């Protein structure tokens, strides 16, 4: 016999709870997303079996508990941290939540270019427009170039450090290690700027696709909110 335990957590509490479950040997089972038809918000349910506790309970009375972490009231544009660094098997579920509902799940450790489906239906599928696809591909190309430049710069710095015999072997090792540890810095500010610009373009294209799928009145409100946020952020930077 099994029973289900549901624990509601906030987005900022999700990873600590998952880490705690991982620490006691819990096994990931599934994750699913659902849309609240009343207010349009989303709900995520992550399901685990606490294997060690289940084994003890089964030995005693044949029962065990399925533990669920529930995140409710999610806005479509809120960023939700991926739990794939703890449970890689969650990736297909997280990717599906992104593709079917457009939820912004960040830092997935396994990534099939951000989407499985390319469809034109607004609901329940998210719209993948040619502009979003092109922006994604550009962002990936820019990242690849940045990584190649970073590796080359790190190798050149390591070689230069090794050639500086007067500083001693230890000094050369330290310099080489520092070059490898900070490849992004070695690549130069121009590469970083290009990558940041590509990411910004991708984010803008994805947002436009989402707005295009909305009711015009709702889209106008979202645009106004985004413009207000951009103005606040600009004011903070200039202050």
PDB file of C-alpha atoms in Angstrom:
ATOM      1  CA  UNK A   1       0.000   0.000   0.000  1.00  0.00           C
ATOM      2  CA  UNK A   2       1.262   3.478  -0.806  1.00  0.00           C
ATOM      3  CA  UNK A   3       0.307   6.961   0.272  1.00  0.00           C
ATOM      4  CA  UNK A   4       1.108  10.322  -1.278  1.00  0.00           C
ATOM      5  CA  UNK A   5       2.660  13.204   0.651  1.00  0.00           C
ATOM      6  CA  UNK A   6       2.414  16.691  -0.896  1.00  0.00           C
ATOM      7  CA  UNK A   7       4.656  19.557   0.238  1.00  0.00           C
ATOM      8  CA  UNK A   8       4.074  22.998  -1.271  1.00  0.00           C
ATOM      9  CA  UNK A   9       7.265  25.023  -1.745  1.00  0.00           C
ATOM     10  CA  UNK A  10       8.155  28.352  -3.327  1.00  0.00           C
ATOM     11  CA  UNK A  11      10.356  28.595  -6.408  1.00  0.00           C
ATOM     12  CA  UNK A  12      13.271  29.796  -4.252  1.00  0.00           C
ATOM     13  CA  UNK A  13      12.796  26.801  -1.923  1.00  0.00           C
ATOM     14  CA  UNK A  14      12.698  24.143  -4.642  1.00  0.00           C
ATOM     15  CA  UNK A  15      16.417  23.374  -4.965  1.00  0.00           C
ATOM     16  CA  UNK A  16      17.098  23.118  -1.192  1.00  0.00           C
ATOM     17  CA  UNK A  17      14.211  20.634  -0.842  1.00  0.00           C
ATOM     18  CA  UNK A  18      15.442  18.606  -3.828  1.00  0.00           C
ATOM     19  CA  UNK A  19      18.968  18.618  -2.419  1.00  0.00           C
ATOM     20  CA  UNK A  20      17.641  17.320   0.900  1.00  0.00           C
ATOM     21  CA  UNK A  21      15.754  14.504  -0.843  1.00  0.00           C
ATOM     22  CA  UNK A  22      18.854  13.606  -2.831  1.00  0.00           C
ATOM     23  CA  UNK A  23      20.839  13.530   0.405  1.00  0.00           C
ATOM     24  CA  UNK A  24      18.581  10.887   1.951  1.00  0.00           C
ATOM     25  CA  UNK A  25      18.655   8.701  -1.155  1.00  0.00           C
ATOM     26  CA  UNK A  26      15.292   9.620  -2.649  1.00  0.00           C
ATOM     27  CA  UNK A  27      14.663   8.456  -6.220  1.00  0.00           C
ATOM     28  CA  UNK A  28      13.125  10.781  -8.820  1.00  0.00           C
ATOM     29  CA  UNK A  29       9.975   9.364 -10.419  1.00  0.00           C
ATOM     30  CA  UNK A  30       8.419  12.071 -12.585  1.00  0.00           C
ATOM     31  CA  UNK A  31       7.547  15.732 -12.882  1.00  0.00           C
ATOM     32  CA  UNK A  32       4.490  17.246 -14.540  1.00  0.00           C
ATOM     33  CA  UNK A  33       3.154  20.713 -15.275  1.00  0.00           C
ATOM     34  CA  UNK A  34      -0.467  21.792 -15.388  1.00  0.00           C
ATOM     35  CA  UNK A  35      -2.297  25.046 -16.083  1.00  0.00           C
ATOM     36  CA  UNK A  36      -4.870  26.548 -13.734  1.00  0.00           C
ATOM     37  CA  UNK A  37      -7.832  27.431 -15.947  1.00  0.00           C
ATOM     38  CA  UNK A  38      -9.160  29.950 -13.408  1.00  0.00           C
ATOM     39  CA  UNK A  39      -6.218  32.368 -13.286  1.00  0.00           C
ATOM     40  CA  UNK A  40      -3.855  31.096 -16.003  1.00  0.00           C
ATOM     41  CA  UNK A  41      -1.046  30.300 -13.564  1.00  0.00           C
ATOM     42  CA  UNK A  42       0.927  27.070 -13.679  1.00  0.00           C
ATOM     43  CA  UNK A  43       1.642  24.294 -11.195  1.00  0.00           C
ATOM     44  CA  UNK A  44       4.616  21.934 -11.137  1.00  0.00           C
ATOM     45  CA  UNK A  45       4.609  18.643  -9.246  1.00  0.00           C
ATOM     46  CA  UNK A  46       7.878  16.753  -8.669  1.00  0.00           C
ATOM     47  CA  UNK A  47       7.467  13.144  -7.494  1.00  0.00           C
ATOM     48  CA  UNK A  48      10.041  11.110  -5.543  1.00  0.00           C
ATOM     49  CA  UNK A  49      10.278   7.847  -3.622  1.00  0.00           C
ATOM     50  CA  UNK A  50      12.403   7.966  -0.506  1.00  0.00           C
ATOM     51  CA  UNK A  51      13.968   4.584  -1.210  1.00  0.00           C
ATOM     52  CA  UNK A  52      15.569   3.949   2.171  1.00  0.00           C
ATOM     53  CA  UNK A  53      12.471   4.914   4.130  1.00  0.00           C
ATOM     54  CA  UNK A  54      10.279   2.930   1.711  1.00  0.00           C
ATOM     55  CA  UNK A  55      12.349  -0.215   2.195  1.00  0.00           C
ATOM     56  CA  UNK A  56      11.974   0.079   5.962  1.00  0.00           C
ATOM     57  CA  UNK A  57       8.235   0.702   5.747  1.00  0.00           C
ATOM     58  CA  UNK A  58       7.657  -2.160   3.297  1.00  0.00           C
ATOM     59  CA  UNK A  59       9.542  -4.516   5.606  1.00  0.00           C
ATOM     60  CA  UNK A  60       7.315  -3.456   8.510  1.00  0.00           C
ATOM     61  CA  UNK A  61       3.818  -3.296   7.035  1.00  0.00           C
ATOM     62  CA  UNK A  62       4.095  -3.410   3.248  1.00  0.00           C
ATOM     63  CA  UNK A  63       3.436   0.315   2.808  1.00  0.00           C
ATOM     64  CA  UNK A  64       5.536   3.214   1.537  1.00  0.00           C
ATOM     65  CA  UNK A  65       5.073   6.896   0.752  1.00  0.00           C
ATOM     66  CA  UNK A  66       5.459   8.796  -2.509  1.00  0.00           C
ATOM     67  CA  UNK A  67       6.707  12.306  -1.793  1.00  0.00           C
ATOM     68  CA  UNK A  68       5.680  15.228  -3.983  1.00  0.00           C
ATOM     69  CA  UNK A  69       7.072  18.751  -4.105  1.00  0.00           C
ATOM     70  CA  UNK A  70       4.481  21.206  -5.430  1.00  0.00           C
ATOM     71  CA  UNK A  71       5.249  24.669  -6.812  1.00  0.00           C
ATOM     72  CA  UNK A  72       2.063  26.665  -7.423  1.00  0.00           C
ATOM     73  CA  UNK A  73       1.059  30.070  -8.771  1.00  0.00           C
ATOM     74  CA  UNK A  74       3.800  30.200 -11.394  1.00  0.00           C
ATOM     75  CA  UNK A  75       3.638  32.998 -13.929  1.00  0.00           C
ATOM     76  CA  UNK A  76       4.580  31.994 -17.481  1.00  0.00           C
ATOM     77  CA  UNK A  77       7.570  34.367 -17.438  1.00  0.00           C
ATOM     78  CA  UNK A  78       9.018  33.394 -14.057  1.00  0.00           C
ATOM     79  CA  UNK A  79      12.336  31.564 -14.161  1.00  0.00           C
ATOM     80  CA  UNK A  80      12.195  28.082 -12.617  1.00  0.00           C
ATOM     81  CA  UNK A  81      15.528  26.460 -11.710  1.00  0.00           C
ATOM     82  CA  UNK A  82      16.155  23.059 -13.247  1.00  0.00           C
ATOM     83  CA  UNK A  83      16.732  20.181 -10.814  1.00  0.00           C
ATOM     84  CA  UNK A  84      18.715  18.257 -13.457  1.00  0.00           C
ATOM     85  CA  UNK A  85      22.003  18.875 -11.618  1.00  0.00           C
ATOM     86  CA  UNK A  86      20.609  16.587  -8.893  1.00  0.00           C
ATOM     87  CA  UNK A  87      18.428  14.292 -11.030  1.00  0.00           C
ATOM     88  CA  UNK A  88      19.441  14.204 -14.745  1.00  0.00           C
ATOM     89  CA  UNK A  89      16.396  12.022 -15.497  1.00  0.00           C
ATOM     90  CA  UNK A  90      14.140  15.057 -14.988  1.00  0.00           C
ATOM     91  CA  UNK A  91      15.322  16.666 -18.232  1.00  0.00           C
ATOM     92  CA  UNK A  92      12.666  15.231 -20.610  1.00  0.00           C
ATOM     93  CA  UNK A  93       9.936  16.341 -18.185  1.00  0.00           C
ATOM     94  CA  UNK A  94      11.377  19.856 -17.800  1.00  0.00           C
ATOM     95  CA  UNK A  95      11.896  20.188 -21.540  1.00  0.00           C
ATOM     96  CA  UNK A  96       8.308  19.096 -22.125  1.00  0.00           C
ATOM     97  CA  UNK A  97       7.041  21.709 -19.636  1.00  0.00           C
ATOM     98  CA  UNK A  98       8.986  24.298 -21.611  1.00  0.00           C
ATOM     99  CA  UNK A  99       7.783  23.121 -25.015  1.00  0.00           C
ATOM    100  CA  UNK A 100       4.134  22.506 -24.146  1.00  0.00           C
ATOM    101  CA  UNK A 101       3.542  25.511 -21.881  1.00  0.00           C
ATOM    102  CA  UNK A 102       6.429  27.884 -22.600  1.00  0.00           C
ATOM    103  CA  UNK A 103       7.667  27.771 -18.996  1.00  0.00           C
ATOM    104  CA  UNK A 104      11.108  29.269 -18.467  1.00  0.00           C
ATOM    105  CA  UNK A 105      13.090  26.451 -16.841  1.00  0.00           C
ATOM    106  CA  UNK A 106      16.709  27.541 -16.534  1.00  0.00           C
ATOM    107  CA  UNK A 107      20.096  25.809 -16.314  1.00  0.00           C
ATOM    108  CA  UNK A 108      19.085  22.405 -17.686  1.00  0.00           C
ATOM    109  CA  UNK A 109      22.163  20.202 -17.556  1.00  0.00           C
ATOM    110  CA  UNK A 110      21.134  18.299 -20.698  1.00  0.00           C
ATOM    111  CA  UNK A 111      19.785  20.334 -23.568  1.00  0.00           C
ATOM    112  CA  UNK A 112      18.342  19.369 -26.953  1.00  0.00           C
ATOM    113  CA  UNK A 113      18.673  22.943 -28.247  1.00  0.00           C
ATOM    114  CA  UNK A 114      15.859  24.097 -25.973  1.00  0.00           C
ATOM    115  CA  UNK A 115      12.958  22.350 -27.720  1.00  0.00           C
ATOM    116  CA  UNK A 116      11.654  19.051 -29.047  1.00  0.00           C
ATOM    117  CA  UNK A 117       8.633  20.320 -30.951  1.00  0.00           C
ATOM    118  CA  UNK A 118       8.333  22.988 -33.627  1.00  0.00           C
ATOM    119  CA  UNK A 119       4.643  23.765 -33.912  1.00  0.00           C
ATOM    120  CA  UNK A 120       2.356  26.678 -34.733  1.00  0.00           C
ATOM    121  CA  UNK A 121      -0.513  25.978 -32.320  1.00  0.00           C
ATOM    122  CA  UNK A 122      -0.721  28.505 -29.497  1.00  0.00           C
ATOM    123  CA  UNK A 123      -2.380  26.287 -26.882  1.00  0.00           C
ATOM    124  CA  UNK A 124      -1.283  24.115 -25.262  1.00  0.00           C
ATOM    125  CA  UNK A 125       1.858  24.161 -27.411  1.00  0.00           C
ATOM    126  CA  UNK A 126       4.221  27.118 -27.316  1.00  0.00           C
ATOM    127  CA  UNK A 127       4.831  28.879 -30.618  1.00  0.00           C
ATOM    128  CA  UNK A 128       8.292  28.339 -32.133  1.00  0.00           C
ATOM    129  CA  UNK A 129       8.594  30.976 -34.831  1.00  0.00           C
ATOM    130  CA  UNK A 130      11.310  31.137 -37.505  1.00  0.00           C
ATOM    131  CA  UNK A 131      12.662  34.240 -35.724  1.00  0.00           C
ATOM    132  CA  UNK A 132      13.042  32.368 -32.424  1.00  0.00           C
ATOM    133  CA  UNK A 133      14.644  29.401 -34.185  1.00  0.00           C
ATOM    134  CA  UNK A 134      17.111  31.696 -35.987  1.00  0.00           C
ATOM    135  CA  UNK A 135      17.938  33.559 -32.766  1.00  0.00           C
ATOM    136  CA  UNK A 136      18.568  30.285 -30.940  1.00  0.00           C
ATOM    137  CA  UNK A 137      20.855  29.021 -33.684  1.00  0.00           C
ATOM    138  CA  UNK A 138      22.771  32.311 -33.718  1.00  0.00           C
ATOM    139  CA  UNK A 139      23.194  32.208 -29.945  1.00  0.00           C
ATOM    140  CA  UNK A 140      24.588  28.663 -30.150  1.00  0.00           C
ATOM    141  CA  UNK A 141      27.043  29.657 -32.920  1.00  0.00           C
ATOM    142  CA  UNK A 142      28.235  32.684 -30.952  1.00  0.00           C
ATOM    143  CA  UNK A 143      28.742  30.500 -27.872  1.00  0.00           C
ATOM    144  CA  UNK A 144      30.743  27.971 -29.914  1.00  0.00           C
ATOM    145  CA  UNK A 145      33.002  30.734 -31.267  1.00  0.00           C
ATOM    146  CA  UNK A 146      33.440  32.175 -27.772  1.00  0.00           C
ATOM    147  CA  UNK A 147      34.396  28.799 -26.359  1.00  0.00           C
ATOM    148  CA  UNK A 148      36.913  28.198 -29.163  1.00  0.00           C
ATOM    149  CA  UNK A 149      38.529  31.611 -28.583  1.00  0.00           C
ATOM    150  CA  UNK A 150      38.594  30.958 -24.850  1.00  0.00           C
ATOM    151  CA  UNK A 151      40.344  27.605 -25.291  1.00  0.00           C
ATOM    152  CA  UNK A 152      42.927  29.146 -27.646  1.00  0.00           C
ATOM    153  CA  UNK A 153      43.611  32.074 -25.308  1.00  0.00           C
ATOM    154  CA  UNK A 154      43.927  29.717 -22.327  1.00  0.00           C
ATOM    155  CA  UNK A 155      46.373  27.488 -24.216  1.00  0.00           C
ATOM    156  CA  UNK A 156      48.496  30.474 -25.290  1.00  0.00           C
ATOM    157  CA  UNK A 157      48.570  31.824 -21.751  1.00  0.00           C
ATOM    158  CA  UNK A 158      49.515  28.420 -20.360  1.00  0.00           C
ATOM    159  CA  UNK A 159      52.308  28.066 -22.939  1.00  0.00           C
ATOM    160  CA  UNK A 160      53.648  31.521 -22.111  1.00  0.00           C
ATOM    161  CA  UNK A 161      53.618  30.710 -18.415  1.00  0.00           C
ATOM    162  CA  UNK A 162      55.466  27.428 -18.994  1.00  0.00           C
ATOM    163  CA  UNK A 163      58.116  29.245 -21.059  1.00  0.00           C
ATOM    164  CA  UNK A 164      58.825  31.681 -18.225  1.00  0.00           C
ATOM    165  CA  UNK A 165      61.357  29.463 -16.484  1.00  0.00           C
ATOM    166  CA  UNK A 166      62.626  32.243 -14.271  1.00  0.00           C
ATOM    167  CA  UNK A 167      59.399  32.210 -12.299  1.00  0.00           C
ATOM    168  CA  UNK A 168      59.830  28.530 -11.405  1.00  0.00           C
ATOM    169  CA  UNK A 169      57.738  25.485 -12.209  1.00  0.00           C
ATOM    170  CA  UNK A 170      55.240  26.206  -9.464  1.00  0.00           C
ATOM    171  CA  UNK A 171      54.621  29.689 -10.821  1.00  0.00           C
ATOM    172  CA  UNK A 172      54.099  28.321 -14.312  1.00  0.00           C
ATOM    173  CA  UNK A 173      51.639  25.721 -13.050  1.00  0.00           C
ATOM    174  CA  UNK A 174      49.708  28.376 -11.148  1.00  0.00           C
ATOM    175  CA  UNK A 175      49.543  30.626 -14.194  1.00  0.00           C
ATOM    176  CA  UNK A 176      48.484  27.761 -16.459  1.00  0.00           C
ATOM    177  CA  UNK A 177      45.810  26.703 -13.998  1.00  0.00           C
ATOM    178  CA  UNK A 178      44.503  30.252 -13.766  1.00  0.00           C
ATOM    179  CA  UNK A 179      44.315  30.507 -17.566  1.00  0.00           C
ATOM    180  CA  UNK A 180      42.288  27.313 -17.832  1.00  0.00           C
ATOM    181  CA  UNK A 181      40.059  28.204 -14.879  1.00  0.00           C
ATOM    182  CA  UNK A 182      39.072  31.548 -16.385  1.00  0.00           C
ATOM    183  CA  UNK A 183      38.625  30.920 -20.128  1.00  0.00           C
ATOM    184  CA  UNK A 184      35.864  33.469 -20.510  1.00  0.00           C
ATOM    185  CA  UNK A 185      38.102  36.246 -19.237  1.00  0.00           C
ATOM    186  CA  UNK A 186      40.932  35.073 -21.500  1.00  0.00           C
ATOM    187  CA  UNK A 187      38.683  35.240 -24.529  1.00  0.00           C
ATOM    188  CA  UNK A 188      38.357  39.005 -24.240  1.00  0.00           C
ATOM    189  CA  UNK A 189      35.558  41.486 -23.740  1.00  0.00           C
ATOM    190  CA  UNK A 190      34.514  41.543 -27.417  1.00  0.00           C
ATOM    191  CA  UNK A 191      33.562  37.861 -27.362  1.00  0.00           C
ATOM    192  CA  UNK A 192      31.652  38.313 -24.107  1.00  0.00           C
ATOM    193  CA  UNK A 193      29.813  41.264 -25.606  1.00  0.00           C
ATOM    194  CA  UNK A 194      28.857  39.249 -28.722  1.00  0.00           C
ATOM    195  CA  UNK A 195      27.547  36.378 -26.612  1.00  0.00           C
ATOM    196  CA  UNK A 196      25.553  38.731 -24.380  1.00  0.00           C
ATOM    197  CA  UNK A 197      24.045  40.401 -27.458  1.00  0.00           C
ATOM    198  CA  UNK A 198      23.084  37.020 -28.942  1.00  0.00           C
ATOM    199  CA  UNK A 199      21.427  35.969 -25.682  1.00  0.00           C
ATOM    200  CA  UNK A 200      19.521  39.262 -25.524  1.00  0.00           C
ATOM    201  CA  UNK A 201      18.325  38.816 -29.103  1.00  0.00           C
ATOM    202  CA  UNK A 202      17.201  35.261 -28.346  1.00  0.00           C
ATOM    203  CA  UNK A 203      15.301  36.366 -25.251  1.00  0.00           C
ATOM    204  CA  UNK A 204      13.620  39.172 -27.198  1.00  0.00           C
ATOM    205  CA  UNK A 205      12.612  36.833 -30.033  1.00  0.00           C
ATOM    206  CA  UNK A 206      11.142  34.279 -27.625  1.00  0.00           C
ATOM    207  CA  UNK A 207       9.198  37.006 -25.829  1.00  0.00           C
ATOM    208  CA  UNK A 208       7.788  38.306 -29.118  1.00  0.00           C
ATOM    209  CA  UNK A 209       6.639  34.781 -29.996  1.00  0.00           C
ATOM    210  CA  UNK A 210       4.876  34.461 -26.652  1.00  0.00           C
ATOM    211  CA  UNK A 211       3.241  37.883 -27.010  1.00  0.00           C
ATOM    212  CA  UNK A 212       2.043  37.024 -30.517  1.00  0.00           C
ATOM    213  CA  UNK A 213       0.205  34.004 -29.122  1.00  0.00           C
ATOM    214  CA  UNK A 214      -1.595  36.050 -26.446  1.00  0.00           C
ATOM    215  CA  UNK A 215      -4.880  37.849 -26.477  1.00  0.00           C
ATOM    216  CA  UNK A 216      -4.066  41.382 -27.795  1.00  0.00           C
ATOM    217  CA  UNK A 217      -5.314  43.080 -24.627  1.00  0.00           C
ATOM    218  CA  UNK A 218      -3.232  40.819 -22.380  1.00  0.00           C
ATOM    219  CA  UNK A 219      -0.221  41.226 -24.675  1.00  0.00           C
ATOM    220  CA  UNK A 220      -0.490  45.000 -24.366  1.00  0.00           C
ATOM    221  CA  UNK A 221      -0.482  44.751 -20.573  1.00  0.00           C
ATOM    222  CA  UNK A 222       2.555  42.475 -20.617  1.00  0.00           C
ATOM    223  CA  UNK A 223       4.385  44.844 -22.978  1.00  0.00           C
ATOM    224  CA  UNK A 224       3.625  47.746 -20.651  1.00  0.00           C
ATOM    225  CA  UNK A 225       4.886  45.806 -17.625  1.00  0.00           C
ATOM    226  CA  UNK A 226       8.082  44.830 -19.446  1.00  0.00           C
ATOM    227  CA  UNK A 227       8.669  48.426 -20.551  1.00  0.00           C
ATOM    228  CA  UNK A 228       8.195  49.656 -16.972  1.00  0.00           C
ATOM    229  CA  UNK A 229      10.643  47.051 -15.672  1.00  0.00           C
ATOM    230  CA  UNK A 230      13.218  48.012 -18.323  1.00  0.00           C
ATOM    231  CA  UNK A 231      12.878  51.664 -17.324  1.00  0.00           C
ATOM    232  CA  UNK A 232      13.383  50.795 -13.644  1.00  0.00           C
ATOM    233  CA  UNK A 233      16.439  48.685 -14.434  1.00  0.00           C
ATOM    234  CA  UNK A 234      17.918  51.486 -16.548  1.00  0.00           C
ATOM    235  CA  UNK A 235      17.306  53.994 -13.779  1.00  0.00           C
ATOM    236  CA  UNK A 236      19.066  51.740 -11.246  1.00  0.00           C
ATOM    237  CA  UNK A 237      22.117  51.368 -13.505  1.00  0.00           C
ATOM    238  CA  UNK A 238      22.346  55.115 -14.075  1.00  0.00           C
ATOM    239  CA  UNK A 239      21.870  55.958 -10.383  1.00  0.00           C
TER     240      UNK A 239
END
